[in-house]
Coordinates of N, CA and C in Angstrom, one line a residue:
Chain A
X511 N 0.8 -1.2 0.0 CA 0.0 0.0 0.0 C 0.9 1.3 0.0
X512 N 0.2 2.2 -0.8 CA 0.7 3.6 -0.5 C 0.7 4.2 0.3
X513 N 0.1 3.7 0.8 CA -0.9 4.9 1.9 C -1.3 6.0 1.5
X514 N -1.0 7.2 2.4 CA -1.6 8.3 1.9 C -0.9 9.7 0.6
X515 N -1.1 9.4 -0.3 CA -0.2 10.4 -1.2 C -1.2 11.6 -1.3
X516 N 0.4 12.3 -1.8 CA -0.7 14.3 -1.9 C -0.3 15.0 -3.2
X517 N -0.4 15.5 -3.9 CA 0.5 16.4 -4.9 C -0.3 17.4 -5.1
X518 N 0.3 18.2 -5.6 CA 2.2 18.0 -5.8 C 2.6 18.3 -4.1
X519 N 3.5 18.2 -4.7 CA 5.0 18.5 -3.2 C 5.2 20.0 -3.0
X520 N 4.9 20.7 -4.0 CA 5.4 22.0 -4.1 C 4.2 23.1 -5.1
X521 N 4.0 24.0 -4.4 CA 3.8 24.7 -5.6 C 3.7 26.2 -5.0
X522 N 3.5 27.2 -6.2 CA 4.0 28.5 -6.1 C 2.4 29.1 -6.9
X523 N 1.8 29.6 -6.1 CA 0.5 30.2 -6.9 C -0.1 31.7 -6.5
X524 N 0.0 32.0 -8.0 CA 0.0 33.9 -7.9 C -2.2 34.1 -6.9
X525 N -2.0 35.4 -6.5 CA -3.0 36.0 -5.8 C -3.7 35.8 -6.7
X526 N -4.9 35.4 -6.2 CA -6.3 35.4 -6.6 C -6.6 34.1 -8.1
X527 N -5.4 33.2 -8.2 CA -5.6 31.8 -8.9 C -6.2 31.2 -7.9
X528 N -6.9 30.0 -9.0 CA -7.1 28.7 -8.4 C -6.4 27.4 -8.6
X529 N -6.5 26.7 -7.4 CA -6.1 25.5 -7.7 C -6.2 24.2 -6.7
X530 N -6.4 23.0 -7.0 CA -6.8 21.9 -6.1 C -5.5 20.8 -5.7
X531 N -5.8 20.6 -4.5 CA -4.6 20.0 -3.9 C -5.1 18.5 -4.2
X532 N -4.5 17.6 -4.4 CA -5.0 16.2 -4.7 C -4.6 15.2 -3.3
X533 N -5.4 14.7 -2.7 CA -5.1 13.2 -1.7 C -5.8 12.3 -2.2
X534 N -4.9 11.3 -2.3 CA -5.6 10.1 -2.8 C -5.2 8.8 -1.3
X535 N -6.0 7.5 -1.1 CA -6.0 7.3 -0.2 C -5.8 5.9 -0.4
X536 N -5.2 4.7 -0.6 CA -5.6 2.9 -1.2 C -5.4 2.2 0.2
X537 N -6.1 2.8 1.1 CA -6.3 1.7 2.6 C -8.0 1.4 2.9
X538 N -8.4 2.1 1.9 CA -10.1 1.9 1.6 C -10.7 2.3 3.0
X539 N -10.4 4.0 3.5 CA -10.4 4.4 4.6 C -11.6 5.4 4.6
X540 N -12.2 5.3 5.3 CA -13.8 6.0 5.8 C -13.7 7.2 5.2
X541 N -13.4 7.3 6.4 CA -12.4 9.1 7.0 C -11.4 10.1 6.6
X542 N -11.6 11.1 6.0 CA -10.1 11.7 5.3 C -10.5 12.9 6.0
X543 N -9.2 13.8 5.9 CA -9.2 15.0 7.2 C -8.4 16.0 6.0
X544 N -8.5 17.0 6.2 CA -7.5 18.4 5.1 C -6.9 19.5 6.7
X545 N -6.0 19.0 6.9 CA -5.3 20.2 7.5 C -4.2 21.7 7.2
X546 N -3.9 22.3 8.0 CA -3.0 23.3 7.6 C -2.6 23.4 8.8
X547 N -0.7 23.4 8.4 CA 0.2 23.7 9.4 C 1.4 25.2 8.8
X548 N 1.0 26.2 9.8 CA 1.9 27.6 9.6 C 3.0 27.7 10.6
X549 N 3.8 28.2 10.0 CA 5.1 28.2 11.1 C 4.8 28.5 12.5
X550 N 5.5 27.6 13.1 CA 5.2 27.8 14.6 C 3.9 27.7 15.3
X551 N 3.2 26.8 14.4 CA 1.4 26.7 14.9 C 1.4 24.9 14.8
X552 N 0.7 24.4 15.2 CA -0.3 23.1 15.0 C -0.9 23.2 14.2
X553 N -1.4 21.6 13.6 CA -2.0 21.8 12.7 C -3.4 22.3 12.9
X554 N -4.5 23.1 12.2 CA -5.5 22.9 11.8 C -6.3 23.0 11.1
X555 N -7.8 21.7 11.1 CA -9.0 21.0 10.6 C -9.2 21.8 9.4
X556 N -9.4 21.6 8.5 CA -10.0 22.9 7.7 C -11.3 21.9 7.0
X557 N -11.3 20.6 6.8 CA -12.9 20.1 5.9 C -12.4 18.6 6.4
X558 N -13.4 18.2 6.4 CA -13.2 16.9 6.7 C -14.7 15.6 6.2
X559 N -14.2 14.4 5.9 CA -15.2 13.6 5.6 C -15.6 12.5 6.1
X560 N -16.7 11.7 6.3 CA -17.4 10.7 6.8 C -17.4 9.6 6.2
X561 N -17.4 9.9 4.4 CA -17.6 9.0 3.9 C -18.0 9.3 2.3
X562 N -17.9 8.7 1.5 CA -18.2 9.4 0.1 C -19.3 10.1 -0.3
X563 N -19.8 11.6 -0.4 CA -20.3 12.4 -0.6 C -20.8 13.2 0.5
X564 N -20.0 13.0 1.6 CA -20.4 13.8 2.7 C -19.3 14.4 3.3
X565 N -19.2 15.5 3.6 CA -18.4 16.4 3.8 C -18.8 17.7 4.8
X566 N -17.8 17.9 5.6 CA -18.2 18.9 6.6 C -16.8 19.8 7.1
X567 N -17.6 20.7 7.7 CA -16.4 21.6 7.7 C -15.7 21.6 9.0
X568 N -14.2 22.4 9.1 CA -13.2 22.0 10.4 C -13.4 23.4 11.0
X569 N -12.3 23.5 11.4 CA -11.8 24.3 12.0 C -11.8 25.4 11.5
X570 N -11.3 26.0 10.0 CA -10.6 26.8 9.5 C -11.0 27.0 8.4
X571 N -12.2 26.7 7.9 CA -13.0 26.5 6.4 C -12.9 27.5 5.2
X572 N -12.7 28.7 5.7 CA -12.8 29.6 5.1 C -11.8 30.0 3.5
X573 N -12.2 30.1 2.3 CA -11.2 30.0 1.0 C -11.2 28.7 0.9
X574 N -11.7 27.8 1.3 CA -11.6 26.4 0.8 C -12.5 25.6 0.6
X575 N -12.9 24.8 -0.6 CA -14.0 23.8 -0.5 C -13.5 22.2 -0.8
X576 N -14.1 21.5 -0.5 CA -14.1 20.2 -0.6 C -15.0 19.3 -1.3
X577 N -14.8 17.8 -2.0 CA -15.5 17.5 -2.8 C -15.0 15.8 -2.4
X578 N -16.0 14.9 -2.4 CA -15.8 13.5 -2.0 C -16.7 12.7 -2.8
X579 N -16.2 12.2 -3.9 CA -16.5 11.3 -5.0 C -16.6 10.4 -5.1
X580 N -15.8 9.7 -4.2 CA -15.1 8.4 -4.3 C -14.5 8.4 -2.7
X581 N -14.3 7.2 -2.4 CA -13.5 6.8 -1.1 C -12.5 7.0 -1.2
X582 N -11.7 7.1 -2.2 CA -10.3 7.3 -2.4 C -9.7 8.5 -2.6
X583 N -10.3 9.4 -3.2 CA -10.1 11.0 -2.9 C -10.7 11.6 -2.5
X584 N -10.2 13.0 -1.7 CA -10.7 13.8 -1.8 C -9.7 14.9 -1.8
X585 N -10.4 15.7 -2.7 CA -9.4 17.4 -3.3 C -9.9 18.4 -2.6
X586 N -9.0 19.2 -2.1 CA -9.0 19.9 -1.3 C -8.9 21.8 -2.9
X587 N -9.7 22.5 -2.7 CA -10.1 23.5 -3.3 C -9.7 24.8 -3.1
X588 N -8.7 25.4 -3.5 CA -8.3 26.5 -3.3 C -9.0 27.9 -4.0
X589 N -10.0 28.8 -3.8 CA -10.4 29.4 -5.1 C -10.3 30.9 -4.2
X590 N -9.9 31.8 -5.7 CA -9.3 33.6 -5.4 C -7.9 33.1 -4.3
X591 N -6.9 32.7 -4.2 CA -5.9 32.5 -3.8 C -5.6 33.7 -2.9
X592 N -5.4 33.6 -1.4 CA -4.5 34.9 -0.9 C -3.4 34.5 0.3
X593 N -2.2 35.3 0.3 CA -1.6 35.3 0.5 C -1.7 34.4 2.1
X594 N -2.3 34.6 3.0 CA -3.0 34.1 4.4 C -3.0 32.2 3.8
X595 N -3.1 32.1 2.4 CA -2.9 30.5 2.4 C -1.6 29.5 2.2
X596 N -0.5 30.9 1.9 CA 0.8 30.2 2.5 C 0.7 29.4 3.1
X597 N 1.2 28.1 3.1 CA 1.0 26.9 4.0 C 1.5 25.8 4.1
X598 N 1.8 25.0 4.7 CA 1.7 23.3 4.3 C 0.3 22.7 4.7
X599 N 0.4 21.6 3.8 CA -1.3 21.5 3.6 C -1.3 19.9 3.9
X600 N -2.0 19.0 4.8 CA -1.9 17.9 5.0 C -3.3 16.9 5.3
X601 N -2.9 15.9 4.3 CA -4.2 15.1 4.1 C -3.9 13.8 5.3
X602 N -5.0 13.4 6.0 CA -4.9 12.9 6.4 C -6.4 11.4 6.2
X603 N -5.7 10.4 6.6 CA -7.2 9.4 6.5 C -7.2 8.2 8.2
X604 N -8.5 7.9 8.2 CA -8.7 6.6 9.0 C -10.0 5.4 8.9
X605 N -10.4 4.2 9.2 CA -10.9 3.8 9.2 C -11.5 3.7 10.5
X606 N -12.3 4.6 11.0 CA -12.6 4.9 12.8 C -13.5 3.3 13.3
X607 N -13.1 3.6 14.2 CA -13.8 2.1 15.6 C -14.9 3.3 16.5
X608 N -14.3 3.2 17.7 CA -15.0 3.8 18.5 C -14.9 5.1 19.1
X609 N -13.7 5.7 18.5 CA -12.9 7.1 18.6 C -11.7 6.9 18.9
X610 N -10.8 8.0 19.1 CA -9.2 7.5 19.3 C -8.7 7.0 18.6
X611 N -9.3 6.6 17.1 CA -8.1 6.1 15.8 C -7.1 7.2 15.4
X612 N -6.5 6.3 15.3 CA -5.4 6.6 14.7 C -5.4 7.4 13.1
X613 N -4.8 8.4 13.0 CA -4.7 9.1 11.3 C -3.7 9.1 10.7
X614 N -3.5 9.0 9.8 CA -2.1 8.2 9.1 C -2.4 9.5 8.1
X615 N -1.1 10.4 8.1 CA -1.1 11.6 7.5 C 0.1 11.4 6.6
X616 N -0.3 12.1 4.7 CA 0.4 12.3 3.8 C 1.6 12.9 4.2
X617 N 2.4 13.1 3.0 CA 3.8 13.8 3.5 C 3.4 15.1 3.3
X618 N 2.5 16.1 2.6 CA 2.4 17.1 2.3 C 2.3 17.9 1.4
X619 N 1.6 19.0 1.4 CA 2.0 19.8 -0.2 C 2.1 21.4 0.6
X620 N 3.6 21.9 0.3 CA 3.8 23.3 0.5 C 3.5 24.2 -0.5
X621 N 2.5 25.2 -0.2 CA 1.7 26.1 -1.2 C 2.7 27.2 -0.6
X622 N 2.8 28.4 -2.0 CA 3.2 29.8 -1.2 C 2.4 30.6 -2.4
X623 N 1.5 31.4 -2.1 CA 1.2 32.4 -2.4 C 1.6 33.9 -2.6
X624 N 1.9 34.0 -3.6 CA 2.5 35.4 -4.0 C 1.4 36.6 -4.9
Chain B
X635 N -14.1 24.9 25.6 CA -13.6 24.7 24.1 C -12.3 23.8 24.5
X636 N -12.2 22.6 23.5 CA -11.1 22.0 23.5 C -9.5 22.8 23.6
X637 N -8.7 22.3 23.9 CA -7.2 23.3 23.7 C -6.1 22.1 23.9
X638 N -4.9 22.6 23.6 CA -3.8 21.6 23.7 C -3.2 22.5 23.7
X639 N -2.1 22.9 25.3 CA -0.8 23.6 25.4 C 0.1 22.5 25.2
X640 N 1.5 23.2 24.5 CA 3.0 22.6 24.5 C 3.8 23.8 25.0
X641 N 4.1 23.6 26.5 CA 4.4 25.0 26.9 C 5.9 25.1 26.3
X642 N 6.8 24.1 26.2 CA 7.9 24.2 25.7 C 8.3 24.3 24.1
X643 N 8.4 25.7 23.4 CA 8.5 25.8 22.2 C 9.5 24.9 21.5
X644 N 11.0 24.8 21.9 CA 12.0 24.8 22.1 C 13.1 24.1 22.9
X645 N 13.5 22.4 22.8 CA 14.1 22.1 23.6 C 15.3 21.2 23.2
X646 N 16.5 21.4 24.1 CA 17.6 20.7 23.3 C 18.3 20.1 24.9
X647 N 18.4 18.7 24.3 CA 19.5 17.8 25.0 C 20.3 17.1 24.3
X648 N 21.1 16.7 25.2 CA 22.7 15.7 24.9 C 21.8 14.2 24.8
X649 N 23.1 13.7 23.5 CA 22.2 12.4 23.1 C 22.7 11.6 24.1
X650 N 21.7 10.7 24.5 CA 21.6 9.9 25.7 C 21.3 10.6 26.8
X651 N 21.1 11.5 27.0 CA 20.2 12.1 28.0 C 18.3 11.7 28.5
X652 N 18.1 11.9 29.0 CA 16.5 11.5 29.2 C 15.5 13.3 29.0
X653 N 14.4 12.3 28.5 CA 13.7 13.6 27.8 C 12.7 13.6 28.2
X654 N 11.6 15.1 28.4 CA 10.0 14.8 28.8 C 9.7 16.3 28.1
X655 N 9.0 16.0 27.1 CA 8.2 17.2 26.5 C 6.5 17.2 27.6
X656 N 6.0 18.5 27.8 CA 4.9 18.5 28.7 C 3.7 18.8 27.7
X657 N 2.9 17.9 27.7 CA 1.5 18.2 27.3 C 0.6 18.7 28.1
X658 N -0.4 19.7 27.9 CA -1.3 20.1 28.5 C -3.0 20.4 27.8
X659 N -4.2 19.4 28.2 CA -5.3 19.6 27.5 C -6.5 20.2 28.4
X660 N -7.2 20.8 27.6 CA -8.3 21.5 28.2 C -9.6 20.9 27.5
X661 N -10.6 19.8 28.2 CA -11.4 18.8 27.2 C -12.4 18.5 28.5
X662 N -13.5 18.7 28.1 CA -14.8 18.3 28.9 C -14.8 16.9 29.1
X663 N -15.2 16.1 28.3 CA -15.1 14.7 28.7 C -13.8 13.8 28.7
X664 N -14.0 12.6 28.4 CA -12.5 11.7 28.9 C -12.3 11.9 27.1
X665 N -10.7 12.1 27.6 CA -9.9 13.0 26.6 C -9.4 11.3 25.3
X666 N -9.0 11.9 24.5 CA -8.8 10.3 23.4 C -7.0 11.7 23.2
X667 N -5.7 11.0 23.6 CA -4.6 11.8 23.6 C -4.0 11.1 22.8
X668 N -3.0 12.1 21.9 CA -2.1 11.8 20.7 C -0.6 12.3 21.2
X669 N 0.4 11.5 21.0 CA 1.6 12.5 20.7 C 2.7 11.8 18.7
X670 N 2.2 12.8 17.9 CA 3.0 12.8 16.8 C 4.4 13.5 16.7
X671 N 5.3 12.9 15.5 CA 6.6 13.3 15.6 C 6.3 13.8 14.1
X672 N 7.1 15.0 13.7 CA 7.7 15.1 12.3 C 8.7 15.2 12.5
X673 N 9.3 14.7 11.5 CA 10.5 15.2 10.8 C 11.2 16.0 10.3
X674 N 12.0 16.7 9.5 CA 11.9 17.8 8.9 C 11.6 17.5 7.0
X675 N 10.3 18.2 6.8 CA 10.1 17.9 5.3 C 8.9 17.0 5.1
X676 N 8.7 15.9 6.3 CA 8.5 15.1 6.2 C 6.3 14.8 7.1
X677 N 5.3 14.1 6.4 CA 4.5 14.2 7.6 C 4.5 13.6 9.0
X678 N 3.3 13.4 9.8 CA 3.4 13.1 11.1 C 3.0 11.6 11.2
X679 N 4.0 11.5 12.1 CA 4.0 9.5 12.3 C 3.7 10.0 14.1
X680 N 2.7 8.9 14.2 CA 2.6 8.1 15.5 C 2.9 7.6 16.3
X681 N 3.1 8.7 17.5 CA 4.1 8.2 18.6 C 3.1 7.1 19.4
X682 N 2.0 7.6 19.7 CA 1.2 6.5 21.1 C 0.1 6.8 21.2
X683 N -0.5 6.8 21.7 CA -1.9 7.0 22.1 C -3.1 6.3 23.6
X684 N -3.4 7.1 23.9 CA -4.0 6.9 25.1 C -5.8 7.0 24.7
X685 N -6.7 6.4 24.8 CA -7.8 6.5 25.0 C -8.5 5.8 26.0
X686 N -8.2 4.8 26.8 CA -8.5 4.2 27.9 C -7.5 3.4 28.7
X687 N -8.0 3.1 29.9 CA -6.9 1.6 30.6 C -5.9 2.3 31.4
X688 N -4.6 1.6 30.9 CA -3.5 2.2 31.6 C -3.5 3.7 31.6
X689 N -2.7 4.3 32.3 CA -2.5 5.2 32.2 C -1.3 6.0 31.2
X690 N -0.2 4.7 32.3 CA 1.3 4.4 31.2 C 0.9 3.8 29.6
X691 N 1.5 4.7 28.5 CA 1.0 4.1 27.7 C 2.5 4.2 27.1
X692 N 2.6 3.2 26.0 CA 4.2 2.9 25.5 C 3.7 2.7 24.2
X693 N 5.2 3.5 23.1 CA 5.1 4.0 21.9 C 6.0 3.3 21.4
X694 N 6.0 3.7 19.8 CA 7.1 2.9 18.9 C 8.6 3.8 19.7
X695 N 9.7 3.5 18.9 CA 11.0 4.0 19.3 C 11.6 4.8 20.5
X696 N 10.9 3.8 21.3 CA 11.5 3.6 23.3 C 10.5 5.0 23.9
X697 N 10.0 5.7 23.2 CA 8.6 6.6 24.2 C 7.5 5.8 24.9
X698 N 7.6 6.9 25.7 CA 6.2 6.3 26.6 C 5.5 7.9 27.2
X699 N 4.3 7.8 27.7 CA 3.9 8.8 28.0 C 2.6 8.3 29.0
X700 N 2.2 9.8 29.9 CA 1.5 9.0 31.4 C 0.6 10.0 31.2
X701 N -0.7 9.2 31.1 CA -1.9 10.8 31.4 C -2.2 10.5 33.1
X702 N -2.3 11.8 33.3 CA -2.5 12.4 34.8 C -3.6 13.4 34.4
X703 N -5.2 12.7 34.9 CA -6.1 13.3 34.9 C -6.2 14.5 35.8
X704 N -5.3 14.4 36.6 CA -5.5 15.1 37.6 C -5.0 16.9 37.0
X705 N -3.6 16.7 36.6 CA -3.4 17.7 35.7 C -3.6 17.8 34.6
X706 N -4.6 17.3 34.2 CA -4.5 17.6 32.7 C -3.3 17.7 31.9
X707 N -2.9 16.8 32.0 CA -1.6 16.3 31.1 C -1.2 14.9 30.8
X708 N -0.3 15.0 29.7 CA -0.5 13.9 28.9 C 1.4 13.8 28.7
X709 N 2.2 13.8 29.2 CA 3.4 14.1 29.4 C 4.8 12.6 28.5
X710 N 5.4 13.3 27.7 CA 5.8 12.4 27.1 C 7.1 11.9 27.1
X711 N 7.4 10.9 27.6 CA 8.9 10.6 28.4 C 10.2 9.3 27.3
X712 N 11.4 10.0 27.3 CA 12.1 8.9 26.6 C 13.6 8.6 27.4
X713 N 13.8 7.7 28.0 CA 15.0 7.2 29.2 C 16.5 8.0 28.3
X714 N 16.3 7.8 27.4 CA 17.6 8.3 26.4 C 17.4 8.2 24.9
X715 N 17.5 9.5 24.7 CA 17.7 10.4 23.1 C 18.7 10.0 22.4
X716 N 18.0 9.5 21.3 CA 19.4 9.4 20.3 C 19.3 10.7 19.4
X717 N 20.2 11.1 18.6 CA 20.6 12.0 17.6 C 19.0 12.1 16.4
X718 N 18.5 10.8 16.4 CA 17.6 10.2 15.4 C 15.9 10.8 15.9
X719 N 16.3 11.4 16.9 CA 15.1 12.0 17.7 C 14.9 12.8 17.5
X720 N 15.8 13.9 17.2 CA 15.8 15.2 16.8 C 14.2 15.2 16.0
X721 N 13.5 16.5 16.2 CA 12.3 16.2 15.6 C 11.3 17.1 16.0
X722 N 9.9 17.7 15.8 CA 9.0 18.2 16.0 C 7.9 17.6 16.2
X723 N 7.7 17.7 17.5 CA 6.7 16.6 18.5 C 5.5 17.4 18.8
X724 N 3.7 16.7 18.3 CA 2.8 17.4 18.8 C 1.9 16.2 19.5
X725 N 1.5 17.0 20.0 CA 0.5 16.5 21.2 C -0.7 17.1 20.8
X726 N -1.9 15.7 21.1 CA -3.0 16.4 20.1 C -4.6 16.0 20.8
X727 N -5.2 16.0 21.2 CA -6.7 15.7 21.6 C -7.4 15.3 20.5
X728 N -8.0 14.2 20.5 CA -9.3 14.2 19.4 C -10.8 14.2 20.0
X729 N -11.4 14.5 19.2 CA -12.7 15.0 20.0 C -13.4 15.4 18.9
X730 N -14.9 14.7 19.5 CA -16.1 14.9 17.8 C -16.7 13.3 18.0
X731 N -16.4 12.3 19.3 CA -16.5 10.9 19.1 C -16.1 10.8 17.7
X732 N -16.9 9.9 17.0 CA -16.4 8.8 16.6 C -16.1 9.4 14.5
X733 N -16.3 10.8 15.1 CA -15.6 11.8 13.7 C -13.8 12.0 13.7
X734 N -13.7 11.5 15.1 CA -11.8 11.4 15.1 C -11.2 13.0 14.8
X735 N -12.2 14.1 14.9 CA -11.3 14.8 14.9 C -10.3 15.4 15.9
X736 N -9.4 16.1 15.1 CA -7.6 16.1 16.4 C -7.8 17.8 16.4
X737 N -7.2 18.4 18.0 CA -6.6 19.6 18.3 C -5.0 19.6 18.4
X738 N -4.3 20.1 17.6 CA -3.2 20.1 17.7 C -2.6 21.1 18.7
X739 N -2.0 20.7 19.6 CA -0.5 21.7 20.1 C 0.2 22.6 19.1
X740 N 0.9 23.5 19.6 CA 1.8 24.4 18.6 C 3.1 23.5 18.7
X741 N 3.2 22.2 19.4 CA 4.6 21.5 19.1 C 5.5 21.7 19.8
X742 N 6.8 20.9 19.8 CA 7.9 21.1 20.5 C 9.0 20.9 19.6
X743 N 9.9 21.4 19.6 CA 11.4 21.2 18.8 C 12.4 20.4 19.0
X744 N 12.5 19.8 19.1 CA 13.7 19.0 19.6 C 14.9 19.0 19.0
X745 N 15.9 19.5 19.9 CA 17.2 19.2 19.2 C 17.9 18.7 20.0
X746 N 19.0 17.5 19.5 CA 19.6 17.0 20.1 C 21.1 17.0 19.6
X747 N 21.7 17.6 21.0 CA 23.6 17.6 20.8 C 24.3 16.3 20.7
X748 N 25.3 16.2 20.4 CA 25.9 15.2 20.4 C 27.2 15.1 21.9

């Protein structure tokens, strides 16, 4: 298994573009999670999902939408790009029990907005 | 409202020295506790986790960590640091039942001398 992959690794995107972050998931996992970690912060929640076509929002929702098609993805939606979304951006997934699972997080994708 | 302090931004010891990064959570009910490591570049792998039972709870690569309801902490202990430790350590609450979602700490630093 792959586990959790993210792409790209890198990108550089001018004010007020759009563009979608890709996680893809082959552990055939419920649960997928979209975070954001800024220097010297924790991560957080920005959308998160239950299950294929249901989707809800985190912590941090705002400039971002989400979209759950399939069990295996979900893209994370960047639209009017600003500067405040400098980031590293991190997908995360699980197959939940009874709470307290465990999330098995991508390596990342660092956005910088210019 | 949930919270997760890491009062120590910033911490460096000599390898083979003994280590304890301090967690601290603020959580109405019985707390489901995380402590993750990054790397540099890299995403967050799974140190341990506490949701019920012992208290002492024991992680991959010789950590362990003790919730103390009493202070609200979740305190994360290793007898001796290797160089390989070096790392950025969060401590995290989840909360939402059986939605798994995590509060992240702003993290700890770890550096280790030789």
């Amino acid at each position: 298994n792959a586990g959790v992959t993210q792409t790209p690794k890198f990108h550089i995107l001018k004010i007020g573009q759009s563009m979608t972050l890709q996680c893809t998931q082959d552990m055939n996992h419920n649960y997928m999670y979209w975070y954001r970690q800024d220097p010297g912060m924790g991560l957080k929640l920005i959308y998160y999902s239950v299950g294929a076509g249901i989707t809800d929002k985190g912590e941090v929702p705002n400039g971002y939408n989400v979209s759950r098609s399939t069990t295996e993805d979900f893209p994370l939606r960047l639209e009017l790009a600003a500067p405040s979304q400098t980031s590293v951006y991190f997908c995360a997934s699980i197959t939940p029990g009874q709470g307290g699972d465990t999330q098995y997080f991508g390596p990342g994708t660092r956005l910088t907005v210019l | 409202a949930q919270s997760v302090t890491q009062p120590d931004i910033h911490i460096t010891v000599s390898e083979g020295a003994s280590l304890e990064l301090r967690c601290n959570y603020s959580y109405g009910a019985t707390p489901y506790l995380f402590w993750y490591v990054q790397s540099p570049g890299q995403g967050l792998q799974l140190l341990l986790k506490y949701f019920s039972g012992d208290t002492l709870v024991q992680g991959i690569k010789g950590f362990e960590a003790e919730f103390k309801r009493s202070q609200s902490s979740f305190n994360l202990r290793k007898p001796s640091v290797h160089w390989s430790d070096a790392a950025e350590y969060f401590c995290a609450v989840g909360y939402g039942g059986a939605t798994n979602k995590l509060i992240f700490g702003t993290g700890t630093l770890l550096a280790v001398q030789p």
